[in-house]
């Protein structure tokens, strides 16, 4: 369906965070996409992972922060996913998370800063959905279904998305939902970090890459968890995209040439791998189908149906599919 995609900039804020430097300066900006139809539409946050901020080095090669004019915009690198989701009937927001992951403001503390940025962004979406305004560059008043929120987290943001979904599980009051603090309804974990967070009982897709030189097969942890959860009611589907690496799902990382593939393995040498564009197109289709099914009630494609035969190709690409539930 027709959709509008824009960049947004809500300005600079100071976020409370532990550490000797005090509140951290963060710029609430990113990309947003919305269908042109009236809605209300489900909301999906598209959350990039941790990478070099692009800020200049300080004394003794230390990291610095902020550098808003020079910062690497990994949120914009996922704008292609924002567009794909918006064209399938969802409002999608990709916030900049550089302030969450930087080591340039004391010790890295993404466990504290990541939810602050995400919650502040969701709160601003909720405010405009209720009161109107044009700070995001697209009209949101009356067009956002805050009861239907999904998270797509790449790499370390996959781990934080799992934690956020667990924290929000009990926030079912009308007041919490109206503030953008309501429960998460589905998760898409893209080559995720697994650091002890336990997968909640939500529809979940896990996308891995066979030539991932960063997190590797770590995301299988979440599938194994699901298989051990006796009272689990919601499906988990893992799809490993053959010939893909960790970084090239993000267009900015691909432009920077951040090729993490273990090229010592013959099948992961560049001529035999997927291009960055092919990885991104596959993600666009997979994410859009998953959230359309889990947030809008659309028909699930075969790869997302637990009882269906496991396909060897999804969206024209070689995959390995595993399921639980």
Short mmCIF file of C-alpha atoms in Angstrom, two decimals:
data_model
loop_
_atom_site.label_atom_id
_atom_site.label_comp_id
_atom_site.label_asym_id
_atom_site.label_seq_id
_atom_site.Cartn_x
_atom_site.Cartn_y
_atom_site.Cartn_z
CA UNK A 1 0.00 0.00 0.00
CA UNK A 2 1.17 3.60 -0.51
CA UNK A 3 3.32 4.89 2.35
CA UNK A 4 5.36 7.91 3.38
CA UNK A 5 8.89 7.56 4.80
CA UNK A 6 10.64 10.47 6.46
CA UNK A 7 13.56 11.34 8.67
CA UNK A 8 12.64 12.92 12.00
CA UNK A 9 14.56 14.96 14.56
CA UNK A 10 12.95 15.66 17.92
CA UNK A 11 15.97 17.56 19.20
CA UNK A 12 18.62 17.10 21.84
CA UNK A 13 17.73 15.79 25.28
CA UNK A 14 19.69 14.88 28.40
CA UNK A 15 19.04 11.37 29.67
CA UNK A 16 19.77 10.38 33.25
CA UNK A 17 22.31 7.57 33.41
CA UNK A 18 24.70 6.30 36.08
CA UNK A 19 28.30 7.45 35.82
CA UNK A 20 30.67 10.27 36.69
CA UNK A 21 29.74 12.41 33.68
CA UNK A 22 26.09 12.78 34.64
CA UNK A 23 23.19 12.88 32.14
CA UNK A 24 24.15 11.91 28.60
CA UNK A 25 23.28 14.18 25.64
CA UNK A 26 21.25 12.30 23.04
CA UNK A 27 19.54 13.47 19.88
CA UNK A 28 16.14 11.83 19.42
CA UNK A 29 16.16 11.29 15.70
CA UNK A 30 15.68 8.52 13.20
CA UNK A 31 13.44 7.35 10.38
CA UNK A 32 9.68 6.83 10.36
CA UNK A 33 7.34 5.27 7.84
CA UNK A 34 3.54 5.23 7.80
CA UNK A 35 0.83 4.02 5.42
CA UNK A 36 -1.17 6.80 3.79
CA UNK A 37 -4.45 5.15 4.86
CA UNK A 38 -6.14 6.36 8.04
CA UNK A 39 -5.52 3.38 10.37
CA UNK A 40 -5.06 2.89 13.24
CA UNK A 41 -1.98 0.86 12.33
CA UNK A 42 0.28 -1.39 14.43
CA UNK A 43 3.64 0.04 15.44
CA UNK A 44 7.05 -1.60 14.88
CA UNK A 45 10.34 -0.31 16.23
CA UNK A 46 13.34 -1.15 14.01
CA UNK A 47 16.42 -1.14 16.24
CA UNK A 48 20.01 -1.18 15.01
CA UNK A 49 22.92 -2.80 16.82
CA UNK A 50 26.15 -1.56 18.37
CA UNK A 51 28.86 -0.28 16.02
CA UNK A 52 31.47 2.46 15.86
CA UNK A 53 29.81 5.86 16.31
CA UNK A 54 32.15 7.67 13.94
CA UNK A 55 33.06 10.27 16.60
CA UNK A 56 36.69 11.45 16.60
CA UNK A 57 39.10 9.82 19.00
CA UNK A 58 40.04 11.58 22.22
CA UNK A 59 43.28 11.47 24.23
CA UNK A 60 45.02 8.09 24.20
CA UNK A 61 42.64 6.81 21.49
CA UNK A 62 39.63 7.01 23.78
CA UNK A 63 36.07 7.22 22.47
CA UNK A 64 34.26 10.56 22.52
CA UNK A 65 30.60 11.63 22.56
CA UNK A 66 28.61 13.40 21.21
CA UNK A 67 29.39 14.22 17.57
CA UNK A 68 25.93 14.61 16.08
CA UNK A 69 27.15 16.11 12.81
CA UNK A 70 29.59 13.22 12.18
CA UNK A 71 27.82 10.31 13.83
CA UNK A 72 27.34 7.16 11.75
CA UNK A 73 23.58 6.86 11.24
CA UNK A 74 22.86 3.16 11.55
CA UNK A 75 19.16 3.96 12.00
CA UNK A 76 19.13 5.32 8.45
CA UNK A 77 20.85 2.10 7.39
CA UNK A 78 17.63 0.27 8.27
CA UNK A 79 15.35 2.71 6.48
CA UNK A 80 14.73 0.07 3.81
CA UNK A 81 13.03 -2.08 6.47
CA UNK A 82 11.00 0.92 7.65
CA UNK A 83 9.68 1.39 4.13
CA UNK A 84 8.86 -2.29 3.67
CA UNK A 85 6.88 -2.38 6.92
CA UNK A 86 5.02 0.84 6.14
CA UNK A 87 4.01 -0.51 2.73
CA UNK A 88 2.50 -3.53 4.50
CA UNK A 89 0.28 -1.47 6.77
CA UNK A 90 2.44 -0.70 9.81
CA UNK A 91 3.90 2.45 11.28
CA UNK A 92 7.62 1.78 11.63
CA UNK A 93 10.14 3.83 13.58
CA UNK A 94 13.94 3.36 13.51
CA UNK A 95 15.49 5.48 16.27
CA UNK A 96 19.17 6.40 16.44
CA UNK A 97 20.75 4.44 19.29
CA UNK A 98 24.32 5.73 19.14
CA UNK A 99 23.95 7.28 22.59
CA UNK A 100 22.97 3.92 24.03
CA UNK A 101 26.05 2.13 22.74
CA UNK A 102 28.79 4.76 22.93
CA UNK A 103 31.83 4.31 25.14
CA UNK A 104 32.44 8.06 24.95
CA UNK A 105 30.41 8.98 28.03
CA UNK A 106 32.01 6.92 30.74
CA UNK A 107 31.74 3.16 30.79
CA UNK A 108 29.38 1.71 28.14
CA UNK A 109 25.96 1.24 29.72
CA UNK A 110 23.53 0.21 27.00
CA UNK A 111 21.52 -1.84 29.50
CA UNK A 112 20.46 1.47 31.07
CA UNK A 113 20.54 3.85 28.10
CA UNK A 114 18.90 1.66 25.43
CA UNK A 115 15.52 1.40 27.20
CA UNK A 116 15.60 5.11 28.03
CA UNK A 117 15.95 6.08 24.37
CA UNK A 118 13.42 3.51 23.21
CA UNK A 119 10.89 4.46 25.88
CA UNK A 120 11.33 8.18 25.23
CA UNK A 121 10.78 7.60 21.51
CA UNK A 122 7.68 5.48 22.10
CA UNK A 123 6.38 8.11 24.51
CA UNK A 124 6.71 10.79 21.84
CA UNK A 125 4.90 8.59 19.30
CA UNK A 126 2.11 8.01 21.83
CA UNK A 127 1.83 11.72 22.55
CA UNK A 128 1.44 12.63 18.89
CA UNK A 129 -0.98 9.75 18.37
CA UNK A 130 -3.20 11.28 21.07
CA UNK A 131 -2.66 15.02 20.61
CA UNK A 132 -1.43 15.53 17.08
CA UNK A 133 1.49 17.60 15.91
CA UNK A 134 4.05 17.27 13.15
CA UNK A 135 7.32 16.58 14.95
CA UNK A 136 7.78 13.24 13.17
CA UNK A 137 6.99 14.63 9.74
CA UNK A 138 3.99 12.32 9.26
CA UNK A 139 0.53 12.64 10.77
CA UNK A 140 0.10 10.24 13.71
CA UNK A 141 -2.99 11.48 15.53
CA UNK A 142 -5.50 8.62 15.76
CA UNK A 143 -3.40 6.48 13.42
CA UNK A 144 -1.31 4.36 15.83
CA UNK A 145 -2.56 1.18 17.51
CA UNK A 146 -0.51 1.20 20.70
CA UNK A 147 -1.94 -2.16 21.69
CA UNK A 148 -0.08 -3.80 18.80
CA UNK A 149 3.65 -3.09 19.14
CA UNK A 150 6.42 -5.20 17.63
CA UNK A 151 10.19 -4.97 17.98
CA UNK A 152 12.80 -5.81 15.35
CA UNK A 153 16.24 -5.88 16.97
CA UNK A 154 19.52 -6.37 15.12
CA UNK A 155 22.52 -7.84 16.97
CA UNK A 156 22.76 -6.39 20.51
CA UNK A 157 19.38 -4.74 20.05
CA UNK A 158 17.98 -8.26 19.62
CA UNK A 159 19.07 -9.03 23.17
CA UNK A 160 17.66 -5.74 24.45
CA UNK A 161 14.39 -6.34 22.61
CA UNK A 162 13.94 -9.62 24.47
CA UNK A 163 14.61 -7.84 27.78
CA UNK A 164 12.19 -5.03 26.89
CA UNK A 165 9.43 -7.49 25.99
CA UNK A 166 9.80 -9.24 29.33
CA UNK A 167 9.77 -5.96 31.28
CA UNK A 168 6.64 -4.74 29.52
CA UNK A 169 4.65 -7.97 29.77
CA UNK A 170 2.55 -6.82 32.75
CA UNK A 171 1.98 -3.25 31.49
CA UNK A 172 -1.55 -3.93 30.27
CA UNK A 173 -3.35 -1.01 31.93
CA UNK A 174 -5.02 1.52 29.59
CA UNK A 175 -2.85 4.27 31.08
CA UNK A 176 0.40 2.40 30.35
CA UNK A 177 -0.70 1.59 26.82
CA UNK A 178 -1.71 5.21 26.16
CA UNK A 179 1.81 6.36 27.19
CA UNK A 180 3.46 3.92 24.79
CA UNK A 181 4.51 1.64 27.66
CA UNK A 182 2.22 -1.28 26.81
CA UNK A 183 3.16 -4.92 26.13
CA UNK A 184 5.15 -6.06 23.12
CA UNK A 185 3.16 -8.41 20.86
CA UNK A 186 5.85 -9.95 18.65
CA UNK A 187 9.63 -10.07 18.19
CA UNK A 188 11.90 -10.33 15.15
CA UNK A 189 15.46 -11.03 16.27
CA UNK A 190 17.99 -10.38 13.51
CA UNK A 191 21.36 -12.10 14.07
CA UNK A 192 20.83 -11.44 17.79
CA UNK A 193 23.16 -11.43 20.75
CA UNK A 194 22.12 -13.90 23.47
CA UNK A 195 23.39 -12.88 26.91
CA UNK A 196 21.10 -14.66 29.34
CA UNK A 197 17.79 -12.97 28.56
CA UNK A 198 14.91 -15.48 28.49
CA UNK A 199 12.60 -15.43 25.49
CA UNK A 200 9.04 -14.42 26.47
CA UNK A 201 5.97 -16.30 25.24
CA UNK A 202 5.46 -14.19 22.12
CA UNK A 203 5.42 -14.97 18.41
CA UNK A 204 9.11 -14.75 17.51
CA UNK A 205 11.16 -14.94 14.34
CA UNK A 206 14.93 -15.40 14.51
CA UNK A 207 16.93 -14.62 11.38
CA UNK A 208 20.52 -15.84 11.32
CA UNK A 209 23.26 -15.65 8.67
CA UNK A 210 25.42 -18.60 7.68
CA UNK A 211 28.51 -16.38 7.19
CA UNK A 212 28.08 -14.32 10.35
CA UNK A 213 31.53 -13.49 11.75
CA UNK A 214 30.10 -11.53 14.67
CA UNK A 215 27.34 -13.29 16.64
CA UNK A 216 27.53 -16.50 14.60
CA UNK A 217 24.90 -19.08 15.58
CA UNK A 218 24.30 -17.46 19.00
CA UNK A 219 20.66 -16.75 18.18
CA UNK A 220 19.90 -20.49 18.29
CA UNK A 221 19.89 -20.06 22.07
CA UNK A 222 16.43 -18.51 21.87
CA UNK A 223 15.06 -21.43 19.85
CA UNK A 224 16.51 -23.89 22.35
CA UNK A 225 14.91 -21.92 25.17
CA UNK A 226 11.54 -22.08 23.45
CA UNK A 227 11.79 -25.84 23.04
CA UNK A 228 12.39 -26.22 26.79
CA UNK A 229 9.53 -23.96 27.89
CA UNK A 230 6.77 -26.36 28.94
CA UNK A 231 3.96 -23.79 29.04
CA UNK A 232 4.86 -22.01 25.83
CA UNK A 233 1.88 -21.27 23.55
CA UNK A 234 3.38 -19.04 20.83
CA UNK A 235 5.54 -20.22 17.93
CA UNK A 236 9.22 -19.50 17.35
CA UNK A 237 10.66 -19.81 13.84
CA UNK A 238 14.37 -19.66 13.05
CA UNK A 239 15.53 -19.04 9.48
CA UNK A 240 19.24 -19.09 8.65
CA UNK A 241 19.92 -17.20 5.44
CA UNK A 242 22.71 -18.98 3.61
CA UNK A 243 25.46 -16.79 2.17
CA UNK A 244 24.63 -13.78 4.36
CA UNK A 245 26.91 -12.01 6.85
CA UNK A 246 26.06 -10.14 10.06
CA UNK A 247 26.43 -6.52 9.01
CA UNK A 248 25.10 -6.22 5.49
CA UNK A 249 21.45 -6.25 6.53
CA UNK A 250 22.19 -2.64 7.50
CA UNK A 251 22.79 -0.42 4.47
CA UNK A 252 25.09 1.96 6.37
CA UNK A 253 27.36 -0.87 7.49
CA UNK A 254 27.44 -2.19 3.94
CA UNK A 255 28.42 1.27 2.65
CA UNK A 256 31.22 1.36 5.23
CA UNK A 257 32.48 -2.00 3.96
CA UNK A 258 32.06 -3.63 7.38
CA UNK A 259 32.37 -7.18 6.04
CA UNK A 260 32.48 -9.54 9.00
CA UNK A 261 32.24 -12.80 7.04
CA UNK A 262 34.82 -15.50 7.89
CA UNK A 263 36.40 -15.61 4.45
CA UNK A 264 38.64 -18.51 5.46
CA UNK A 265 35.61 -20.70 4.83
CA UNK A 266 35.23 -21.27 1.07
CA UNK A 267 31.44 -20.87 1.14
CA UNK A 268 31.86 -17.44 2.78
CA UNK A 269 34.24 -15.93 0.25
CA UNK A 270 32.73 -12.96 -1.51
CA UNK A 271 32.00 -14.51 -4.94
CA UNK A 272 29.83 -17.21 -3.31
CA UNK A 273 27.98 -14.95 -0.90
CA UNK A 274 24.85 -12.85 -1.18
CA UNK A 275 25.27 -9.20 -2.04
CA UNK A 276 24.31 -6.60 0.54
CA UNK A 277 21.31 -5.68 -1.59
CA UNK A 278 20.12 -9.28 -1.69
CA UNK A 279 20.40 -9.56 2.10
CA UNK A 280 18.45 -6.36 2.57
CA UNK A 281 15.68 -7.37 0.16
CA UNK A 282 15.30 -10.72 1.92
CA UNK A 283 15.02 -8.98 5.29
CA UNK A 284 12.45 -6.53 3.93
CA UNK A 285 10.19 -9.37 2.81
CA UNK A 286 10.71 -11.54 5.90
CA UNK A 287 10.08 -8.73 8.39
CA UNK A 288 7.04 -7.42 6.54
CA UNK A 289 5.42 -10.86 6.30
CA UNK A 290 6.17 -11.65 9.95
CA UNK A 291 4.73 -8.46 11.40
CA UNK A 292 1.78 -8.42 9.00
CA UNK A 293 0.90 -11.90 10.30
CA UNK A 294 1.55 -11.26 14.00
CA UNK A 295 0.24 -7.69 14.30
CA UNK A 296 -2.35 -7.41 11.51
CA UNK A 297 -3.62 -10.97 11.25
CA UNK A 298 -2.42 -11.54 7.68
CA UNK A 299 -1.96 -15.08 6.42
CA UNK A 300 1.38 -16.59 7.42
CA UNK A 301 3.68 -17.69 4.60
CA UNK A 302 4.79 -21.32 4.67
CA UNK A 303 8.10 -20.71 6.44
CA UNK A 304 6.24 -19.16 9.42
CA UNK A 305 3.73 -22.03 9.82
CA UNK A 306 4.83 -24.44 12.51
CA UNK A 307 3.00 -27.45 11.05
CA UNK A 308 4.00 -26.88 7.43
CA UNK A 309 6.90 -28.62 5.66
CA UNK A 310 10.15 -26.75 6.14
CA UNK A 311 11.12 -24.98 2.92
CA UNK A 312 14.70 -24.94 1.63
CA UNK A 313 14.18 -21.60 -0.09
CA UNK A 314 12.41 -18.49 1.22
CA UNK A 315 11.91 -15.44 -1.01
CA UNK A 316 14.10 -17.12 -3.60
CA UNK A 317 17.10 -17.63 -1.28
CA UNK A 318 18.57 -20.75 0.28
CA UNK A 319 17.62 -21.06 3.96
CA UNK A 320 17.63 -23.49 6.85
CA UNK A 321 14.36 -23.33 8.81
CA UNK A 322 13.79 -24.65 12.33
CA UNK A 323 10.70 -24.21 14.53
CA UNK A 324 9.31 -24.58 18.03
CA UNK A 325 5.73 -24.40 19.24
#
